[in-house]
Every structure is written in structure tokens, then in C-alpha cells.
Amino acid sequence: MQAEDMESSMESPNLEFEYGDSDMLTAELSELYSYTEEPEFALNRDYFEEDFRSHARGRRWTELTVDEQRTYIMRLLDALEVTDRDKRLKVARAILYLAQGVFDECDTEVDVLHWSRHNIFLLYDMGIFTALLELLSMEIDNSQACSSAVRKPAISLADSTELRVLLSIMYLMVETVRVQTEDDRPEWRAARETFKNELGSPLYNGEPFALLLFTMVTKFCSMNAPHFPMKKVLLLLWKTVLFTLGGFEELQQMKVGARERLTLPPLPEDSIKVVRAMRAASPPASAMELIEQQQQQKRGRRSRRPLVKQDSLDTYNERDPFKNDDARDEEDDPEDTDSGIEGEVDPLDRDVIIQPPPPPPPLRPPTERVNFPIGLPWAPKVREKDIEHFLETSRNKFIGFTLGNDTETLVGLPRPIHESVKTLKQHKYVSVSEIQIKREEELLQCPLSLGEEEVEETPAEILYVGMLPNLSQYVIALLKLLLAAAPTSKAKTDSINILADVLPEEMPITVLQSMKLGIDVNRHKEIIVKAISALLLLLLKHLKLNHVYQFEIVSQHLVFANCIPLILKFFNQNIMSYISAKNSICVLDFPHCVVHEMPELTAESLEAGDNNQFCWRNLFSCINLLRILNKLTKWKHSRTMMLVVFKSAPILKRALKVKQAMMQLYVLKLLKIQTKYLGRQWRKSNMKTMSAIYQKVRHRLNDDWAYGNDIDARPWDFQAEECALRESIEKFNSRRYDKNKNGDFAPVDNCLQSVLGQRVELPEDFHYSYEMWLEREVFSQPIQWEGLLQNP
């Protein structure tokens, strides 16, 4: 069995996955709806047609001119303002049907998407979004709905009907306008920019739109509004942040622009292009390993493997690749054990090993090997601090004294050291963050001479200022939701119920209905993980570029809210089965389900799923979570030690079995930063992982990651490191955002006459009570005048 698993895993191809800001438009639209919501498509159509029939007199929506369509939308807009809640909901459903692309008048999915796009730009132009926003604010503040939901023993789809309709229209508008196509009209492109600026600036209720959604998330997590449809809120929040702040490619351009403004040298390479060109590491199993497997089969017992203890990155190490046993690390993973002499050969195996094995058949066609890139994918980087440290060590060794931070003077040092310094300086990299930190130190030291700092009002800056007062609540709420949606989480009575917008009013009675609901619930959780992971990563990346201390405060809130163990807990499952999960029913996905006749659902059709070798959203979520973990731990010694303490190495190594280059890169980065703390034995028995790190991860020229010689010099003082960082963050926030800033430097008026001459605004009731106050506080208090004459 084990040999068969090994061979099948070796033959499995690389996953053809292209990482991006989001999936294809149809996939993103279909994920908005739960399968339980499917009957509501017909409901939306019926309400629209009932109203439209009286207006259009036998004509269809697609036959009207643009002006006639505008007139009808204006009529709907007026009808939205009625006080009757049920009538308002009917109108909102009619608007939702328009946004969904008047599917009853379309024959193909392409037609539905075409009319959806046309209608949405029309709806935006007519001011529908602003009207919906007012209704959404009313629903959020609807205390009656909140209190009745809190009292209910079981919340279902029916409790969030109004909210779901409003959020669905808003999501369709944001997502459709955000995605640019080649045949967009000029007025649509102008509308896109206007909408983007409106969403990102504090136009709605004096704050960016994303903040209203963050408020919904915290209200839901504090159990005050358990009926909020959280999946839709999170999807809309993610897409709003993606639209207003920009995706990964825009971020790369912004980074290039920021370096130009600071007169820094350009980036050595475009990281997006480098990662896309990478291939997954998949060294084939050697003949020795295959023979060893056969010997184990014959003897029916385990034996130590000679020399090759590390499994191939693409071969399973478990007996059953699809069982999820968490306590497998020591038992089944020989690479992670520290016992036994390395390279010790079992006496029974000696005769097998000495014989030259027959050459194995090639596992891949030889043409593929030509495609391997020559050289390393990344240009090496060196920090100023590294050059200083290198020179300090060299001067101590050859001269016997140091010159502090001087990196220019090379007097008395031998020629090879001159060459080394020259090479280090060639690859020196100064980041935008380092410049920001240096500038912040200067502003704190010389607040008067340097004057006010001009802060550019970027969308990221506006969002950060809005989030700052309640930042920790937002972060904790998002992590609570991530924990509730993680597949490794056990259902607890006190955990939040994230299934309010997926459970039907009447629970399933047949096996088929139960299967459908089971798939729906799993899909629902996967979508929540996808939205939260993408949202957190976007926030971290944009805030880091905007100002490094804004990034650091969000990171610190994440770390203190146990984000590191949460992500490791997420990966402590059979990650291959999570990535290849088929929790989708293609025939029920929008827009397929509204155009085609619905076939009768059977157990086989439910289990069929799609034909892809992996689930896009799950692989996307995994990469996002790994990137977040990298962001939190990079250059932070105390957090790297948390990875070691939480025994992350075997968990991360199992994730290397996923043959996708980008995911492997981020796993290898996380392994690289903790390698020196895992011990010599671990490094010896994981040489293939070490080789993969050398091949794929960027080199820091004098980084001692593979040997761990400087471990004793760096004691683990978690508190001191985090406290120093928190102090810097607080200084930054108080300097930049405190209302009473520079209070210490305000001039003091010492002239008695001018102080007494100032007019003081007194409260109205002062005139009525000042005599009583004088009597109580002044006249009735004995004053000891002689006390003033005595020396203190």
C-alpha cells in the first residue's frame, strides 16, 4: 500500500494553479449564494415581473432603450423610500433581479453576465448604491430584529432576508464594477474610478464604507446580532478593500513608485513574475528508496532507512494519505525524530544496498528537464546592519578594536575582506520600511525644527485612521470567525454560529437533502476562510507600504490574539485532502442554475463535483495564510521562537506535499527562519528540505540559517522585544493621530493681568449656584495663612 501511495503521488502532476487577487468572475459570483438560497432566484424574478408588467405593457427589459430603463430604475428608487417594510423588500428583490442580469430573458450564461454588467453600471449611475447604504444602516441599527434574533433558539435563513438582499446587490455592484474588461465603455471606466474613490473616502456617514462592514463583523461576534449573514458581509468587506486599496499587482506598482519618491534603487526583480515562473519541487524517489520500501513490505516491519531519511517532497509518508491523524508526527515521520545514529544501515539491508540496483524507468519525459531555470530565482539581499556586523567581526579579529557603524573605513583589513565588503555592498537592499523608521526617529527627536509631517491621504491612510480606535476588536472578531470556519475546529457550544445564513427554516428530512446541506455547510466555511485570509493579507501588505508602524500594530494585535497557533492548527490536517475537496454542486452554481433546466439531484450528482484536480479557493486560502504567517514572523526573533515552541516544523513539512510552487515557497521560508533552532539532527535528516530552501528561497549573503552558530547569543526574551515594538508604535500613533499633540511644547502665559483678563465661557447653571459654591468651598473653609510663611 505504502509503495503504491508513493508511486501514485510521484506521478501526480504539478497543480496548474495561478494565484491572483481573486478567482474568475463567475466563481466569485457563485460563491455569494448558498445552495439553500436557490429558491430565492425565482422569487426575485417574480417580484420584478409583477411590477415591470404594469410599467412596460408586454415588452421585455432587454427590448427597452437605455432611457426607458433609466425611467424604470428611477421608479424603483422612489418605491424604495416607502415605510412599509414588506413593500421595500419586494422592490429590493426587483433591483437584485436586475443586478443578477434578468436571467429569465437570457439563453446563455454569457448573456446573463452581459446584462448583469450593463444593469449594474446603470444602477450605479442612478444612485442606487447610496439608497441601499441608507437601508443597510437602518437594518444594522434595527434593535428589534437584533433582540428577537438573540432570543431565538435556532436562527435560519429567514432571519436575515432583508440584509441578504441588500448585501447581495452591493456585492454584485462592487465586484462587477471592480473587474475591468477590454470592451468597457469610456463612461464605465470613469464610473469605476468615481465608485472606487467614493468607497475609499469618508463620504458615507463620515467614514469609509469598509468601516461600516467592520462594525457589522464586531457586532456579530459580540453576539449582539447573531442573524447577520456573515459570509456575505466578509465577501463584501474583502472586495471593498481589494477595490479601494488595490490588488497585488497595483501594490507592486505602488511599491516601485514609493521607492522612486524616496530615491531608492529599483527593486531587483518583480516578485509576482518570479513566483509565477517557479516550478514545484518534486525530486523523484531514488532507486534505493524504492528498494527500501519493498524490503519493508517483505519483512512486514519498519526499519531505519540508510542515509535517505528525508522523504521526497512529493511522496506521502503516511500509511493512508487521506486519514487525518494529528498525532502522527513522531510515530510516522522518521525525519522528525532525533534518535538513532544517522546513516546507520540495518544489517538485513546491507546486501541489498551493496548490489547496484537496476536503473529505474524515467518518471518524466526528458524534455521537461530543459525547462529548469539556470541559477537562482532571486537576487541576494544584504541589509546595512549585516555589513556593519560583518565589519565589526572582521575588525575585532584582525585589528582588535571596532569603529561603531562605520562601513567605509577598511584600513588594516586583508584583501579578501575588502572583496567581501564590495560584494555585500553590491547586493545591499534598503527597504521603504527602514526609511520610514529612520524618519520617525528624527521626527520624535526634533519635533519643533522638523515641523509638521505632511501625511498623504491615501485610501490606506483613511482606512487606518478609521480603524484605529477599535482595531483590536476588528482583529479579534476576524480571528474568531476564522477559528469557527477552520476545518480542524471542533463544534463547541460557546463558539459563534457562522451558519445563520446557510441553514434553511425547515431542517432536511431525506438523506439527499442532508447530503446537500452538508456540502453547503462545508462550502460556506471554505468561503469564509478564503475571504478572511485574503482580507488580512491585503490589510497587512497595504499598511506596510503606507507606514511600517501601521503594519506593526495590526501584526501585534494578530499575534496577541493567537493568530500564529491558529494558522498552525489550520494546517494540522491532511492538507492534500483539504486542497482537493469537492464541496460544490456545479448544477446549483450561479449563473448555471438560472439558465439551464435543473436536473433531478441524486447522490451521484451531488458527489460528482467538478473535474478539477484541486479546489481553487482552498489552495488560495492556504497560500494566503502562509503569507500572513511569514509577514508576522519575518525578522521577529521572538515570533520565530513561537513557531519552534508550537512544533510547526512537522506540520509545515506535510504541507510541502502539495505540488504547487508558490505554496512550497512560503512553507520553505517558514522552515528556513527556524532551521537553526531545530538542532543539527533535524537538519541532517531533512537534507532534501534544506536543498529545496537553497533552490527556492532568497539568499541573505551572510545569513547563518543552515548552521545555527549564533543561537546562544540570542536569548529568547519575548516580552522585551514586543514591548519595545509596542512603545515605538504608541509614540508613532500619539505623534501622528493624537488630538492634543505637542501639548508639552505649547507656550505658557505667565502674565497675571492677561490671564485674569481672559473671557472664560461658563456653563448656564453656574449663575444659579456660584454663591453656594463660594460659601461651601471658600468662606466655610478655614485658611491657615501662617502656613504660607513657614519654610517647606
Short mmCIF file of N, CA and C in Angstrom, two decimals, residues 554-673:
data_model
loop_
_atom_site.label_atom_id
_atom_site.label_comp_id
_atom_site.label_asym_id
_atom_site.label_seq_id
_atom_site.Cartn_x
_atom_site.Cartn_y
_atom_site.Cartn_z
N VAL A 554 -1.13 46.20 13.58
CA VAL A 554 -2.07 45.14 13.18
C VAL A 554 -1.43 43.77 13.44
N SER A 555 -0.14 43.64 13.09
CA SER A 555 0.58 42.37 13.33
C SER A 555 0.58 42.02 14.80
N GLN A 556 0.85 43.02 15.64
CA GLN A 556 0.93 42.74 17.08
C GLN A 556 -0.43 42.31 17.64
N HIS A 557 -1.49 42.98 17.17
CA HIS A 557 -2.84 42.56 17.60
C HIS A 557 -3.11 41.12 17.16
N LEU A 558 -2.69 40.77 15.96
CA LEU A 558 -2.88 39.40 15.46
C LEU A 558 -2.11 38.39 16.32
N VAL A 559 -0.86 38.72 16.64
CA VAL A 559 -0.02 37.81 17.43
C VAL A 559 -0.61 37.64 18.83
N PHE A 560 -1.02 38.75 19.45
CA PHE A 560 -1.57 38.68 20.81
C PHE A 560 -2.92 37.97 20.84
N ALA A 561 -3.61 37.95 19.69
CA ALA A 561 -4.90 37.24 19.62
C ALA A 561 -4.71 35.79 19.16
N ASN A 562 -3.46 35.29 19.27
CA ASN A 562 -3.14 33.88 18.97
C ASN A 562 -3.32 33.50 17.50
N CYS A 563 -2.94 34.39 16.61
CA CYS A 563 -3.07 34.08 15.18
C CYS A 563 -2.07 33.00 14.74
N ILE A 564 -0.86 33.01 15.33
CA ILE A 564 0.18 32.05 14.91
C ILE A 564 -0.27 30.61 15.21
N PRO A 565 -0.67 30.29 16.47
CA PRO A 565 -1.14 28.90 16.69
C PRO A 565 -2.41 28.57 15.92
N LEU A 566 -3.25 29.59 15.65
CA LEU A 566 -4.49 29.34 14.90
C LEU A 566 -4.17 28.87 13.47
N ILE A 567 -3.21 29.55 12.82
CA ILE A 567 -2.85 29.16 11.45
C ILE A 567 -2.19 27.77 11.45
N LEU A 568 -1.35 27.51 12.45
CA LEU A 568 -0.72 26.19 12.54
C LEU A 568 -1.77 25.11 12.78
N LYS A 569 -2.77 25.43 13.59
CA LYS A 569 -3.88 24.49 13.84
C LYS A 569 -4.62 24.20 12.52
N PHE A 570 -4.78 25.25 11.71
CA PHE A 570 -5.45 25.09 10.41
C PHE A 570 -4.67 24.11 9.53
N PHE A 571 -3.34 24.21 9.55
CA PHE A 571 -2.52 23.34 8.69
C PHE A 571 -2.31 21.96 9.28
N ASN A 572 -2.71 21.77 10.54
CA ASN A 572 -2.51 20.46 11.17
C ASN A 572 -3.68 19.52 10.80
N GLN A 573 -3.88 19.36 9.52
CA GLN A 573 -4.89 18.45 8.99
C GLN A 573 -4.27 17.81 7.76
N ASN A 574 -4.97 16.91 7.14
CA ASN A 574 -4.45 16.37 5.88
C ASN A 574 -4.67 17.43 4.81
N ILE A 575 -3.64 18.20 4.55
CA ILE A 575 -3.79 19.38 3.69
C ILE A 575 -4.07 18.99 2.25
N MET A 576 -3.61 17.80 1.82
CA MET A 576 -3.89 17.35 0.45
C MET A 576 -5.39 17.14 0.26
N SER A 577 -6.05 16.53 1.25
CA SER A 577 -7.49 16.28 1.09
C SER A 577 -8.27 17.59 1.19
N TYR A 578 -7.74 18.58 1.95
CA TYR A 578 -8.42 19.89 2.03
C TYR A 578 -8.34 20.61 0.68
N ILE A 579 -7.16 20.52 0.05
CA ILE A 579 -6.97 21.23 -1.22
C ILE A 579 -7.73 20.56 -2.36
N SER A 580 -7.93 19.24 -2.26
CA SER A 580 -8.65 18.56 -3.33
C SER A 580 -10.12 18.32 -2.98
N ALA A 581 -10.62 19.01 -1.93
CA ALA A 581 -12.02 18.83 -1.51
C ALA A 581 -12.97 19.25 -2.62
N LYS A 582 -14.09 18.54 -2.73
CA LYS A 582 -15.07 18.83 -3.79
C LYS A 582 -16.38 19.28 -3.14
N ASN A 583 -16.34 20.35 -2.38
CA ASN A 583 -17.56 20.82 -1.74
C ASN A 583 -18.29 21.81 -2.64
N SER A 584 -18.71 21.35 -3.79
CA SER A 584 -19.50 22.20 -4.67
C SER A 584 -20.40 21.33 -5.53
N ILE A 585 -21.56 21.87 -5.86
CA ILE A 585 -22.50 21.17 -6.73
C ILE A 585 -22.66 22.06 -7.97
N CYS A 586 -21.99 21.65 -9.06
CA CYS A 586 -21.89 22.53 -10.25
C CYS A 586 -23.25 22.97 -10.78
N VAL A 587 -24.21 22.05 -10.78
CA VAL A 587 -25.51 22.40 -11.38
C VAL A 587 -26.26 23.44 -10.55
N LEU A 588 -25.86 23.64 -9.29
CA LEU A 588 -26.54 24.63 -8.45
C LEU A 588 -25.80 25.96 -8.41
N ASP A 589 -24.65 26.04 -9.07
CA ASP A 589 -23.87 27.29 -9.05
C ASP A 589 -24.52 28.34 -9.96
N PHE A 590 -24.49 29.59 -9.49
CA PHE A 590 -24.95 30.71 -10.32
C PHE A 590 -23.82 31.06 -11.29
N PRO A 591 -24.05 31.41 -12.54
CA PRO A 591 -25.35 31.58 -13.22
C PRO A 591 -25.87 30.31 -13.90
N HIS A 592 -25.18 29.17 -13.73
CA HIS A 592 -25.61 27.94 -14.41
C HIS A 592 -27.04 27.57 -14.02
N CYS A 593 -27.34 27.69 -12.73
CA CYS A 593 -28.63 27.19 -12.23
C CYS A 593 -29.82 28.02 -12.71
N VAL A 594 -29.61 29.28 -13.14
CA VAL A 594 -30.75 30.11 -13.55
C VAL A 594 -30.99 30.05 -15.06
N VAL A 595 -30.03 29.52 -15.80
CA VAL A 595 -30.17 29.46 -17.26
C VAL A 595 -30.61 28.07 -17.71
N HIS A 596 -30.02 27.04 -17.11
CA HIS A 596 -30.30 25.66 -17.55
C HIS A 596 -31.42 25.04 -16.73
N GLU A 597 -32.05 24.05 -17.34
CA GLU A 597 -33.06 23.29 -16.62
C GLU A 597 -32.40 22.53 -15.49
N MET A 598 -33.03 22.54 -14.33
CA MET A 598 -32.42 21.88 -13.18
C MET A 598 -32.64 20.37 -13.26
N PRO A 599 -31.58 19.56 -13.38
CA PRO A 599 -31.78 18.11 -13.41
C PRO A 599 -32.18 17.61 -12.02
N GLU A 600 -32.73 16.43 -11.98
CA GLU A 600 -33.10 15.89 -10.68
C GLU A 600 -31.81 15.49 -9.94
N LEU A 601 -31.70 15.98 -8.72
CA LEU A 601 -30.46 15.73 -7.95
C LEU A 601 -30.48 14.32 -7.39
N THR A 602 -29.35 13.65 -7.55
CA THR A 602 -29.18 12.31 -6.96
C THR A 602 -27.91 12.32 -6.14
N ALA A 603 -27.71 11.26 -5.37
CA ALA A 603 -26.49 11.16 -4.55
C ALA A 603 -25.25 11.22 -5.44
N GLU A 604 -25.33 10.59 -6.65
CA GLU A 604 -24.16 10.57 -7.55
C GLU A 604 -23.84 11.98 -8.04
N SER A 605 -24.88 12.72 -8.44
CA SER A 605 -24.62 14.07 -8.99
C SER A 605 -24.12 15.02 -7.90
N LEU A 606 -24.54 14.78 -6.65
CA LEU A 606 -24.04 15.63 -5.56
C LEU A 606 -22.57 15.36 -5.31
N GLU A 607 -22.19 14.08 -5.38
CA GLU A 607 -20.81 13.72 -5.08
C GLU A 607 -19.87 14.01 -6.25
N ALA A 608 -20.45 14.18 -7.45
CA ALA A 608 -19.60 14.35 -8.64
C ALA A 608 -18.69 15.55 -8.52
N GLY A 609 -19.23 16.70 -8.14
CA GLY A 609 -18.41 17.92 -8.04
C GLY A 609 -17.84 18.28 -9.40
N ASP A 610 -16.76 19.07 -9.40
CA ASP A 610 -16.14 19.43 -10.68
C ASP A 610 -14.99 18.47 -10.98
N ASN A 611 -14.39 18.66 -12.15
CA ASN A 611 -13.33 17.73 -12.56
C ASN A 611 -11.93 18.26 -12.25
N ASN A 612 -11.83 19.39 -11.58
CA ASN A 612 -10.51 19.97 -11.30
C ASN A 612 -9.75 19.09 -10.30
N GLN A 613 -8.42 19.12 -10.42
CA GLN A 613 -7.60 18.31 -9.52
C GLN A 613 -7.45 18.97 -8.15
N PHE A 614 -7.88 20.22 -8.03
CA PHE A 614 -7.80 20.91 -6.74
C PHE A 614 -8.93 21.93 -6.66
N CYS A 615 -9.18 22.41 -5.44
CA CYS A 615 -10.21 23.43 -5.23
C CYS A 615 -9.51 24.78 -5.17
N TRP A 616 -9.83 25.66 -6.09
CA TRP A 616 -9.12 26.95 -6.21
C TRP A 616 -9.16 27.73 -4.90
N ARG A 617 -10.35 27.83 -4.31
CA ARG A 617 -10.47 28.70 -3.12
C ARG A 617 -9.66 28.16 -1.95
N ASN A 618 -9.58 26.81 -1.81
CA ASN A 618 -8.83 26.25 -0.68
C ASN A 618 -7.34 26.41 -0.84
N LEU A 619 -6.85 26.25 -2.06
CA LEU A 619 -5.42 26.47 -2.31
C LEU A 619 -5.07 27.94 -2.12
N PHE A 620 -5.95 28.82 -2.57
CA PHE A 620 -5.80 30.28 -2.40
C PHE A 620 -5.74 30.63 -0.90
N SER A 621 -6.66 30.04 -0.11
CA SER A 621 -6.70 30.30 1.34
C SER A 621 -5.40 29.85 2.01
N CYS A 622 -4.94 28.65 1.63
CA CYS A 622 -3.71 28.10 2.24
C CYS A 622 -2.52 29.02 1.97
N ILE A 623 -2.39 29.47 0.72
CA ILE A 623 -1.26 30.36 0.39
C ILE A 623 -1.38 31.67 1.15
N ASN A 624 -2.59 32.22 1.24
CA ASN A 624 -2.78 33.47 1.98
C ASN A 624 -2.39 33.32 3.44
N LEU A 625 -2.80 32.22 4.07
CA LEU A 625 -2.49 32.01 5.49
C LEU A 625 -0.99 31.85 5.70
N LEU A 626 -0.32 31.15 4.77
CA LEU A 626 1.14 31.01 4.87
C LEU A 626 1.83 32.37 4.71
N ARG A 627 1.30 33.20 3.81
CA ARG A 627 1.89 34.53 3.60
C ARG A 627 1.70 35.41 4.85
N ILE A 628 0.52 35.29 5.48
CA ILE A 628 0.27 36.05 6.72
C ILE A 628 1.26 35.61 7.79
N LEU A 629 1.45 34.29 7.92
CA LEU A 629 2.39 33.76 8.92
C LEU A 629 3.80 34.27 8.66
N ASN A 630 4.19 34.33 7.38
CA ASN A 630 5.51 34.88 7.03
C ASN A 630 5.62 36.35 7.42
N LYS A 631 4.55 37.11 7.15
CA LYS A 631 4.57 38.54 7.47
C LYS A 631 4.71 38.75 8.98
N LEU A 632 4.04 37.91 9.77
CA LEU A 632 4.07 38.08 11.23
C LEU A 632 5.43 37.72 11.82
N THR A 633 6.12 36.75 11.21
CA THR A 633 7.34 36.23 11.85
C THR A 633 8.64 36.78 11.27
N LYS A 634 8.59 37.40 10.09
CA LYS A 634 9.82 37.84 9.43
C LYS A 634 10.59 38.85 10.29
N TRP A 635 11.87 38.59 10.52
CA TRP A 635 12.78 39.44 11.31
C TRP A 635 12.35 39.59 12.77
N LYS A 636 11.42 38.76 13.22
CA LYS A 636 10.99 38.84 14.64
C LYS A 636 11.46 37.57 15.34
N HIS A 637 12.53 37.69 16.11
CA HIS A 637 13.13 36.52 16.75
C HIS A 637 12.14 35.84 17.68
N SER A 638 11.41 36.64 18.48
CA SER A 638 10.50 36.06 19.47
C SER A 638 9.37 35.28 18.79
N ARG A 639 8.90 35.78 17.65
CA ARG A 639 7.79 35.09 16.97
C ARG A 639 8.29 33.84 16.24
N THR A 640 9.54 33.90 15.77
CA THR A 640 10.14 32.70 15.16
C THR A 640 10.21 31.59 16.22
N MET A 641 10.56 31.99 17.43
CA MET A 641 10.63 31.01 18.52
C MET A 641 9.26 30.42 18.83
N MET A 642 8.21 31.20 18.58
CA MET A 642 6.84 30.67 18.78
C MET A 642 6.59 29.53 17.79
N LEU A 643 7.08 29.69 16.55
CA LEU A 643 6.94 28.60 15.57
C LEU A 643 7.63 27.33 16.07
N VAL A 644 8.80 27.52 16.70
CA VAL A 644 9.56 26.37 17.21
C VAL A 644 8.81 25.74 18.39
N VAL A 645 8.34 26.60 19.31
CA VAL A 645 7.66 26.12 20.51
C VAL A 645 6.38 25.37 20.17
N PHE A 646 5.65 25.87 19.15
CA PHE A 646 4.41 25.20 18.75
C PHE A 646 4.64 24.01 17.82
N LYS A 647 5.92 23.59 17.68
CA LYS A 647 6.28 22.41 16.86
C LYS A 647 5.70 22.51 15.45
N SER A 648 6.02 23.60 14.80
CA SER A 648 5.44 23.84 13.47
C SER A 648 6.16 23.08 12.36
N ALA A 649 7.41 22.63 12.60
CA ALA A 649 8.20 22.03 11.51
C ALA A 649 7.51 20.81 10.88
N PRO A 650 7.06 19.81 11.66
CA PRO A 650 6.40 18.66 11.00
C PRO A 650 5.10 19.05 10.31
N ILE A 651 4.38 20.02 10.88
CA ILE A 651 3.12 20.48 10.26
C ILE A 651 3.41 21.12 8.91
N LEU A 652 4.42 22.00 8.88
CA LEU A 652 4.77 22.70 7.64
C LEU A 652 5.33 21.72 6.61
N LYS A 653 6.11 20.75 7.10
CA LYS A 653 6.70 19.80 6.15
C LYS A 653 5.64 18.97 5.44
N ARG A 654 4.56 18.67 6.16
CA ARG A 654 3.48 17.91 5.49
C ARG A 654 2.84 18.76 4.40
N ALA A 655 2.84 20.09 4.59
CA ALA A 655 2.25 20.98 3.57
C ALA A 655 3.09 21.01 2.30
N LEU A 656 4.36 20.58 2.37
CA LEU A 656 5.21 20.55 1.18
C LEU A 656 4.75 19.50 0.17
N LYS A 657 3.87 18.61 0.61
CA LYS A 657 3.40 17.57 -0.32
C LYS A 657 2.51 18.15 -1.41
N VAL A 658 2.01 19.34 -1.20
CA VAL A 658 1.20 20.00 -2.23
C VAL A 658 2.15 20.48 -3.32
N LYS A 659 2.00 19.96 -4.53
CA LYS A 659 2.95 20.30 -5.59
C LYS A 659 2.54 21.58 -6.29
N GLN A 660 2.71 22.68 -5.57
CA GLN A 660 2.42 23.99 -6.15
C GLN A 660 3.54 24.92 -5.69
N ALA A 661 4.22 25.54 -6.66
CA ALA A 661 5.48 26.25 -6.37
C ALA A 661 5.30 27.36 -5.34
N MET A 662 4.24 28.14 -5.47
CA MET A 662 4.09 29.31 -4.59
C MET A 662 3.84 28.87 -3.14
N MET A 663 3.01 27.86 -2.99
CA MET A 663 2.74 27.37 -1.63
C MET A 663 4.01 26.79 -1.02
N GLN A 664 4.76 26.03 -1.81
CA GLN A 664 6.02 25.46 -1.31
C GLN A 664 6.99 26.57 -0.91
N LEU A 665 7.05 27.64 -1.70
CA LEU A 665 7.98 28.74 -1.41
C LEU A 665 7.72 29.30 -0.02
N TYR A 666 6.45 29.57 0.32
CA TYR A 666 6.14 30.18 1.62
C TYR A 666 6.31 29.20 2.78
N VAL A 667 6.10 27.90 2.52
CA VAL A 667 6.38 26.89 3.55
C VAL A 667 7.89 26.85 3.81
N LEU A 668 8.67 26.85 2.73
CA LEU A 668 10.13 26.78 2.87
C LEU A 668 10.68 28.01 3.58
N LYS A 669 10.09 29.16 3.31
CA LYS A 669 10.52 30.39 4.01
C LYS A 669 10.33 30.24 5.52
N LEU A 670 9.16 29.67 5.90
CA LEU A 670 8.87 29.50 7.33
C LEU A 670 9.79 28.46 7.96
N LEU A 671 10.16 27.45 7.18
CA LEU A 671 11.10 26.46 7.71
C LEU A 671 12.50 27.05 7.82
N LYS A 672 12.87 27.90 6.84
CA LYS A 672 14.22 28.48 6.83
C LYS A 672 14.49 29.30 8.09
N ILE A 673 13.49 30.14 8.49
CA ILE A 673 13.77 31.04 9.62
C ILE A 673 13.93 30.30 10.94
#
